[in-house]
């Protein structure tokens, strides 16, 4: 494992997803150390990134989640420091963190997405409710882990959902509900891994369902017909490439009752906790968590 040198597992940070990042980071750190990698914990909320050079780190396994960690900010800083790092570069990270701009790129490339509207103070909320139909999901554009998300089920509730989402971001999206099932597809390098069907016991796949509840059902294999599975993986790879992603990411998508696929969002720094989906997809391919961490570490890139 000497080819990796001294590895910093970048975790924690100061975003609203700090807790999840620390859980992911702890798992990655233990896995790399178990494989003999000279890996160490590094929390940028505790010391400056410049310490990476001062302490002699050769590369970074970035497992920060949320703003700063996966929005292009830390990626740009690492490139300025000439420290190789895992995952997507500055542009792809910044775009994928922004759900609105992600949708614009995918739509421009002819990829399928749910209908959506941007919300602001002057929006005609009643007209948007009628146009998109109920229920509607309302989301802050640049938050992850379902933070600030509301499912609007009754007429007249859209404005309140907008006000809640606006606490987290000035850009707020109202999105058409697609009810045939929620899925995800991990992409590592040039390979799309088996899709996973997500069946939360809660109203939708919220923060608690993602990270803490034990009653969320994950089906991997997802149960899709072989031709649909192949189409979903191909679409995930296209979505990954349109955004300019590299290394690894996770592409989430929805399916309607007719079997049509709609891209939802891309996560360029996926979770690596005990509940996380990329490790689950890897296991379906016979890849242990520790070996998955090495696969991701192999994607290190320097700008």
JSON list of N, CA, C and O in Angstrom, two decimals, residues 143-180:
[
{"chain": "A", "resi": 143, "resn": "UNK", "atom": "N", "xyz": [-28.80, 21.89, -0.90]},
{"chain": "A", "resi": 143, "resn": "UNK", "atom": "CA", "xyz": [-28.65, 21.06, 0.29]},
{"chain": "A", "resi": 143, "resn": "UNK", "atom": "C", "xyz": [-28.75, 19.60, -0.09]},
{"chain": "A", "resi": 143, "resn": "UNK", "atom": "O", "xyz": [-29.35, 19.24, -1.11]},
{"chain": "A", "resi": 144, "resn": "UNK", "atom": "N", "xyz": [-28.17, 18.72, 0.73]},
{"chain": "A", "resi": 144, "resn": "UNK", "atom": "CA", "xyz": [-28.27, 17.29, 0.52]},
{"chain": "A", "resi": 144, "resn": "UNK", "atom": "C", "xyz": [-28.94, 16.61, 1.69]},
{"chain": "A", "resi": 144, "resn": "UNK", "atom": "O", "xyz": [-29.44, 17.26, 2.61]},
{"chain": "A", "resi": 145, "resn": "UNK", "atom": "N", "xyz": [-28.99, 15.27, 1.62]},
{"chain": "A", "resi": 145, "resn": "UNK", "atom": "CA", "xyz": [-29.54, 14.45, 2.71]},
{"chain": "A", "resi": 145, "resn": "UNK", "atom": "C", "xyz": [-30.99, 14.79, 3.05]},
{"chain": "A", "resi": 145, "resn": "UNK", "atom": "O", "xyz": [-31.44, 14.60, 4.17]},
{"chain": "A", "resi": 146, "resn": "UNK", "atom": "N", "xyz": [-31.73, 15.32, 2.06]},
{"chain": "A", "resi": 146, "resn": "UNK", "atom": "CA", "xyz": [-33.15, 15.67, 2.22]},
{"chain": "A", "resi": 146, "resn": "UNK", "atom": "C", "xyz": [-33.39, 16.76, 3.25]},
{"chain": "A", "resi": 146, "resn": "UNK", "atom": "O", "xyz": [-34.50, 16.91, 3.75]},
{"chain": "A", "resi": 147, "resn": "UNK", "atom": "N", "xyz": [-32.37, 17.53, 3.57]},
{"chain": "A", "resi": 147, "resn": "UNK", "atom": "CA", "xyz": [-32.51, 18.63, 4.52]},
{"chain": "A", "resi": 147, "resn": "UNK", "atom": "C", "xyz": [-33.32, 19.75, 3.88]},
{"chain": "A", "resi": 147, "resn": "UNK", "atom": "O", "xyz": [-33.04, 20.17, 2.76]},
{"chain": "A", "resi": 148, "resn": "UNK", "atom": "N", "xyz": [-34.36, 20.21, 4.58]},
{"chain": "A", "resi": 148, "resn": "UNK", "atom": "CA", "xyz": [-35.20, 21.29, 4.09]},
{"chain": "A", "resi": 148, "resn": "UNK", "atom": "C", "xyz": [-36.26, 20.86, 3.10]},
{"chain": "A", "resi": 148, "resn": "UNK", "atom": "O", "xyz": [-36.95, 21.71, 2.52]},
{"chain": "A", "resi": 149, "resn": "UNK", "atom": "N", "xyz": [-36.43, 19.57, 2.87]},
{"chain": "A", "resi": 149, "resn": "UNK", "atom": "CA", "xyz": [-37.38, 19.06, 1.88]},
{"chain": "A", "resi": 149, "resn": "UNK", "atom": "C", "xyz": [-38.76, 18.88, 2.52]},
{"chain": "A", "resi": 149, "resn": "UNK", "atom": "O", "xyz": [-38.88, 18.41, 3.64]},
{"chain": "A", "resi": 150, "resn": "UNK", "atom": "N", "xyz": [-39.80, 19.25, 1.77]},
{"chain": "A", "resi": 150, "resn": "UNK", "atom": "CA", "xyz": [-41.18, 19.06, 2.21]},
{"chain": "A", "resi": 150, "resn": "UNK", "atom": "C", "xyz": [-41.97, 18.40, 1.09]},
{"chain": "A", "resi": 150, "resn": "UNK", "atom": "O", "xyz": [-41.81, 18.75, -0.09]},
{"chain": "A", "resi": 151, "resn": "UNK", "atom": "N", "xyz": [-42.82, 17.45, 1.45]},
{"chain": "A", "resi": 151, "resn": "UNK", "atom": "CA", "xyz": [-43.77, 16.87, 0.50]},
{"chain": "A", "resi": 151, "resn": "UNK", "atom": "C", "xyz": [-45.11, 17.56, 0.70]},
{"chain": "A", "resi": 151, "resn": "UNK", "atom": "O", "xyz": [-45.74, 17.42, 1.74]},
{"chain": "A", "resi": 152, "resn": "UNK", "atom": "N", "xyz": [-45.52, 18.33, -0.30]},
{"chain": "A", "resi": 152, "resn": "UNK", "atom": "CA", "xyz": [-46.78, 19.08, -0.23]},
{"chain": "A", "resi": 152, "resn": "UNK", "atom": "C", "xyz": [-47.90, 18.18, -0.74]},
{"chain": "A", "resi": 152, "resn": "UNK", "atom": "O", "xyz": [-47.89, 17.76, -1.91]},
{"chain": "A", "resi": 153, "resn": "UNK", "atom": "N", "xyz": [-48.86, 17.90, 0.13]},
{"chain": "A", "resi": 153, "resn": "UNK", "atom": "CA", "xyz": [-49.92, 16.96, -0.24]},
{"chain": "A", "resi": 153, "resn": "UNK", "atom": "C", "xyz": [-51.30, 17.61, -0.35]},
{"chain": "A", "resi": 153, "resn": "UNK", "atom": "O", "xyz": [-52.19, 17.05, -0.98]},
{"chain": "A", "resi": 154, "resn": "UNK", "atom": "N", "xyz": [-51.46, 18.80, 0.25]},
{"chain": "A", "resi": 154, "resn": "UNK", "atom": "CA", "xyz": [-52.77, 19.45, 0.23]},
{"chain": "A", "resi": 154, "resn": "UNK", "atom": "C", "xyz": [-52.69, 20.83, -0.41]},
{"chain": "A", "resi": 154, "resn": "UNK", "atom": "O", "xyz": [-51.67, 21.52, -0.26]},
{"chain": "A", "resi": 155, "resn": "UNK", "atom": "N", "xyz": [-53.75, 21.25, -1.10]},
{"chain": "A", "resi": 155, "resn": "UNK", "atom": "CA", "xyz": [-53.75, 22.57, -1.74]},
{"chain": "A", "resi": 155, "resn": "UNK", "atom": "C", "xyz": [-53.51, 23.68, -0.71]},
{"chain": "A", "resi": 155, "resn": "UNK", "atom": "O", "xyz": [-53.97, 23.60, 0.43]},
{"chain": "A", "resi": 156, "resn": "UNK", "atom": "N", "xyz": [-52.76, 24.67, -1.12]},
{"chain": "A", "resi": 156, "resn": "UNK", "atom": "CA", "xyz": [-52.52, 25.83, -0.25]},
{"chain": "A", "resi": 156, "resn": "UNK", "atom": "C", "xyz": [-51.30, 25.70, 0.65]},
{"chain": "A", "resi": 156, "resn": "UNK", "atom": "O", "xyz": [-50.98, 26.64, 1.38]},
{"chain": "A", "resi": 157, "resn": "UNK", "atom": "N", "xyz": [-50.57, 24.57, 0.57]},
{"chain": "A", "resi": 157, "resn": "UNK", "atom": "CA", "xyz": [-49.42, 24.35, 1.46]},
{"chain": "A", "resi": 157, "resn": "UNK", "atom": "C", "xyz": [-48.08, 24.67, 0.81]},
{"chain": "A", "resi": 157, "resn": "UNK", "atom": "O", "xyz": [-47.04, 24.60, 1.45]},
{"chain": "A", "resi": 158, "resn": "UNK", "atom": "N", "xyz": [-48.11, 25.03, -0.48]},
{"chain": "A", "resi": 158, "resn": "UNK", "atom": "CA", "xyz": [-46.86, 25.21, -1.21]},
{"chain": "A", "resi": 158, "resn": "UNK", "atom": "C", "xyz": [-46.04, 26.39, -0.68]},
{"chain": "A", "resi": 158, "resn": "UNK", "atom": "O", "xyz": [-44.81, 26.31, -0.56]},
{"chain": "A", "resi": 159, "resn": "UNK", "atom": "N", "xyz": [-46.71, 27.49, -0.34]},
{"chain": "A", "resi": 159, "resn": "UNK", "atom": "CA", "xyz": [-45.96, 28.65, 0.16]},
{"chain": "A", "resi": 159, "resn": "UNK", "atom": "C", "xyz": [-45.22, 28.33, 1.45]},
{"chain": "A", "resi": 159, "resn": "UNK", "atom": "O", "xyz": [-44.05, 28.71, 1.62]},
{"chain": "A", "resi": 160, "resn": "UNK", "atom": "N", "xyz": [-45.88, 27.62, 2.37]},
{"chain": "A", "resi": 160, "resn": "UNK", "atom": "CA", "xyz": [-45.23, 27.27, 3.64]},
{"chain": "A", "resi": 160, "resn": "UNK", "atom": "C", "xyz": [-44.01, 26.37, 3.39]},
{"chain": "A", "resi": 160, "resn": "UNK", "atom": "O", "xyz": [-42.98, 26.52, 4.04]},
{"chain": "A", "resi": 161, "resn": "UNK", "atom": "N", "xyz": [-44.12, 25.46, 2.42]},
{"chain": "A", "resi": 161, "resn": "UNK", "atom": "CA", "xyz": [-42.99, 24.60, 2.09]},
{"chain": "A", "resi": 161, "resn": "UNK", "atom": "C", "xyz": [-41.85, 25.42, 1.50]},
{"chain": "A", "resi": 161, "resn": "UNK", "atom": "O", "xyz": [-40.67, 25.16, 1.77]},
{"chain": "A", "resi": 162, "resn": "UNK", "atom": "N", "xyz": [-42.20, 26.42, 0.69]},
{"chain": "A", "resi": 162, "resn": "UNK", "atom": "CA", "xyz": [-41.19, 27.32, 0.12]},
{"chain": "A", "resi": 162, "resn": "UNK", "atom": "C", "xyz": [-40.46, 28.06, 1.24]},
{"chain": "A", "resi": 162, "resn": "UNK", "atom": "O", "xyz": [-39.22, 28.18, 1.23]},
{"chain": "A", "resi": 163, "resn": "UNK", "atom": "N", "xyz": [-41.20, 28.56, 2.22]},
{"chain": "A", "resi": 163, "resn": "UNK", "atom": "CA", "xyz": [-40.59, 29.30, 3.32]},
{"chain": "A", "resi": 163, "resn": "UNK", "atom": "C", "xyz": [-39.63, 28.40, 4.11]},
{"chain": "A", "resi": 163, "resn": "UNK", "atom": "O", "xyz": [-38.57, 28.84, 4.56]},
{"chain": "A", "resi": 164, "resn": "UNK", "atom": "N", "xyz": [-39.99, 27.14, 4.28]},
{"chain": "A", "resi": 164, "resn": "UNK", "atom": "CA", "xyz": [-39.12, 26.21, 5.00]},
{"chain": "A", "resi": 164, "resn": "UNK", "atom": "C", "xyz": [-37.83, 25.96, 4.22]},
{"chain": "A", "resi": 164, "resn": "UNK", "atom": "O", "xyz": [-36.73, 26.01, 4.76]},
{"chain": "A", "resi": 165, "resn": "UNK", "atom": "N", "xyz": [-37.95, 25.70, 2.92]},
{"chain": "A", "resi": 165, "resn": "UNK", "atom": "CA", "xyz": [-36.77, 25.43, 2.10]},
{"chain": "A", "resi": 165, "resn": "UNK", "atom": "C", "xyz": [-35.87, 26.65, 1.99]},
{"chain": "A", "resi": 165, "resn": "UNK", "atom": "O", "xyz": [-34.64, 26.53, 1.93]},
{"chain": "A", "resi": 166, "resn": "UNK", "atom": "N", "xyz": [-36.46, 27.83, 2.02]},
{"chain": "A", "resi": 166, "resn": "UNK", "atom": "CA", "xyz": [-35.68, 29.06, 1.86]},
{"chain": "A", "resi": 166, "resn": "UNK", "atom": "C", "xyz": [-34.79, 29.33, 3.07]},
{"chain": "A", "resi": 166, "resn": "UNK", "atom": "O", "xyz": [-33.85, 30.13, 3.00]},
{"chain": "A", "resi": 167, "resn": "UNK", "atom": "N", "xyz": [-35.03, 28.65, 4.17]},
{"chain": "A", "resi": 167, "resn": "UNK", "atom": "CA", "xyz": [-34.15, 28.76, 5.33]},
{"chain": "A", "resi": 167, "resn": "UNK", "atom": "C", "xyz": [-32.75, 28.23, 5.00]},
{"chain": "A", "resi": 167, "resn": "UNK", "atom": "O", "xyz": [-31.77, 28.59, 5.63]},
{"chain": "A", "resi": 168, "resn": "UNK", "atom": "N", "xyz": [-32.68, 27.34, 4.01]},
{"chain": "A", "resi": 168, "resn": "UNK", "atom": "CA", "xyz": [-31.43, 26.66, 3.68]},
{"chain": "A", "resi": 168, "resn": "UNK", "atom": "C", "xyz": [-30.78, 27.17, 2.39]},
{"chain": "A", "resi": 168, "resn": "UNK", "atom": "O", "xyz": [-29.59, 26.98, 2.19]},
{"chain": "A", "resi": 169, "resn": "UNK", "atom": "N", "xyz": [-31.57, 27.79, 1.52]},
{"chain": "A", "resi": 169, "resn": "UNK", "atom": "CA", "xyz": [-31.05, 28.23, 0.23]},
{"chain": "A", "resi": 169, "resn": "UNK", "atom": "C", "xyz": [-32.00, 29.26, -0.37]},
{"chain": "A", "resi": 169, "resn": "UNK", "atom": "O", "xyz": [-33.22, 29.14, -0.24]},
{"chain": "A", "resi": 170, "resn": "UNK", "atom": "N", "xyz": [-31.45, 30.25, -1.06]},
{"chain": "A", "resi": 170, "resn": "UNK", "atom": "CA", "xyz": [-32.26, 31.24, -1.75]},
{"chain": "A", "resi": 170, "resn": "UNK", "atom": "C", "xyz": [-32.93, 30.68, -3.00]},
{"chain": "A", "resi": 170, "resn": "UNK", "atom": "O", "xyz": [-33.92, 31.22, -3.47]},
{"chain": "A", "resi": 171, "resn": "UNK", "atom": "N", "xyz": [-32.36, 29.60, -3.54]},
{"chain": "A", "resi": 171, "resn": "UNK", "atom": "CA", "xyz": [-32.93, 28.96, -4.73]},
{"chain": "A", "resi": 171, "resn": "UNK", "atom": "C", "xyz": [-33.73, 27.74, -4.29]},
{"chain": "A", "resi": 171, "resn": "UNK", "atom": "O", "xyz": [-33.19, 26.81, -3.69]},
{"chain": "A", "resi": 172, "resn": "UNK", "atom": "N", "xyz": [-35.04, 27.77, -4.59]},
{"chain": "A", "resi": 172, "resn": "UNK", "atom": "CA", "xyz": [-35.95, 26.72, -4.13]},
{"chain": "A", "resi": 172, "resn": "UNK", "atom": "C", "xyz": [-36.69, 26.13, -5.34]},
{"chain": "A", "resi": 172, "resn": "UNK", "atom": "O", "xyz": [-37.17, 26.86, -6.21]},
{"chain": "A", "resi": 173, "resn": "UNK", "atom": "N", "xyz": [-36.78, 24.82, -5.37]},
{"chain": "A", "resi": 173, "resn": "UNK", "atom": "CA", "xyz": [-37.41, 24.10, -6.48]},
{"chain": "A", "resi": 173, "resn": "UNK", "atom": "C", "xyz": [-38.68, 23.41, -6.02]},
{"chain": "A", "resi": 173, "resn": "UNK", "atom": "O", "xyz": [-38.71, 22.79, -4.95]},
{"chain": "A", "resi": 174, "resn": "UNK", "atom": "N", "xyz": [-39.74, 23.51, -6.84]},
{"chain": "A", "resi": 174, "resn": "UNK", "atom": "CA", "xyz": [-40.93, 22.68, -6.68]},
{"chain": "A", "resi": 174, "resn": "UNK", "atom": "C", "xyz": [-40.89, 21.64, -7.78]},
{"chain": "A", "resi": 174, "resn": "UNK", "atom": "O", "xyz": [-40.75, 21.97, -8.96]},
{"chain": "A", "resi": 175, "resn": "UNK", "atom": "N", "xyz": [-41.00, 20.36, -7.41]},
{"chain": "A", "resi": 175, "resn": "UNK", "atom": "CA", "xyz": [-40.77, 19.27, -8.36]},
{"chain": "A", "resi": 175, "resn": "UNK", "atom": "C", "xyz": [-41.96, 18.32, -8.42]},
{"chain": "A", "resi": 175, "resn": "UNK", "atom": "O", "xyz": [-42.53, 17.94, -7.39]},
{"chain": "A", "resi": 176, "resn": "UNK", "atom": "N", "xyz": [-42.30, 17.94, -9.63]},
{"chain": "A", "resi": 176, "resn": "UNK", "atom": "CA", "xyz": [-43.37, 16.99, -9.87]},
{"chain": "A", "resi": 176, "resn": "UNK", "atom": "C", "xyz": [-43.13, 15.66, -9.13]},
{"chain": "A", "resi": 176, "resn": "UNK", "atom": "O", "xyz": [-42.00, 15.18, -9.09]},
{"chain": "A", "resi": 177, "resn": "UNK", "atom": "N", "xyz": [-44.16, 15.10, -8.56]},
{"chain": "A", "resi": 177, "resn": "UNK", "atom": "CA", "xyz": [-44.07, 13.80, -7.89]},
{"chain": "A", "resi": 177, "resn": "UNK", "atom": "C", "xyz": [-44.13, 12.69, -8.93]},
{"chain": "A", "resi": 177, "resn": "UNK", "atom": "O", "xyz": [-45.00, 12.67, -9.80]},
{"chain": "A", "resi": 178, "resn": "UNK", "atom": "N", "xyz": [-43.17, 11.77, -8.86]},
{"chain": "A", "resi": 178, "resn": "UNK", "atom": "CA", "xyz": [-43.14, 10.58, -9.71]},
{"chain": "A", "resi": 178, "resn": "UNK", "atom": "C", "xyz": [-43.27, 9.38, -8.78]},
{"chain": "A", "resi": 178, "resn": "UNK", "atom": "O", "xyz": [-42.39, 9.15, -7.95]},
{"chain": "A", "resi": 179, "resn": "UNK", "atom": "N", "xyz": [-44.33, 8.62, -8.92]},
{"chain": "A", "resi": 179, "resn": "UNK", "atom": "CA", "xyz": [-44.69, 7.67, -7.87]},
{"chain": "A", "resi": 179, "resn": "UNK", "atom": "C", "xyz": [-44.43, 6.20, -8.12]},
{"chain": "A", "resi": 179, "resn": "UNK", "atom": "O", "xyz": [-44.94, 5.35, -7.38]},
{"chain": "A", "resi": 180, "resn": "UNK", "atom": "N", "xyz": [-43.63, 5.86, -9.12]},
{"chain": "A", "resi": 180, "resn": "UNK", "atom": "CA", "xyz": [-43.43, 4.44, -9.41]},
{"chain": "A", "resi": 180, "resn": "UNK", "atom": "C", "xyz": [-42.24, 3.80, -8.72]},
{"chain": "A", "resi": 180, "resn": "UNK", "atom": "O", "xyz": [-41.96, 2.61, -8.94]}
]
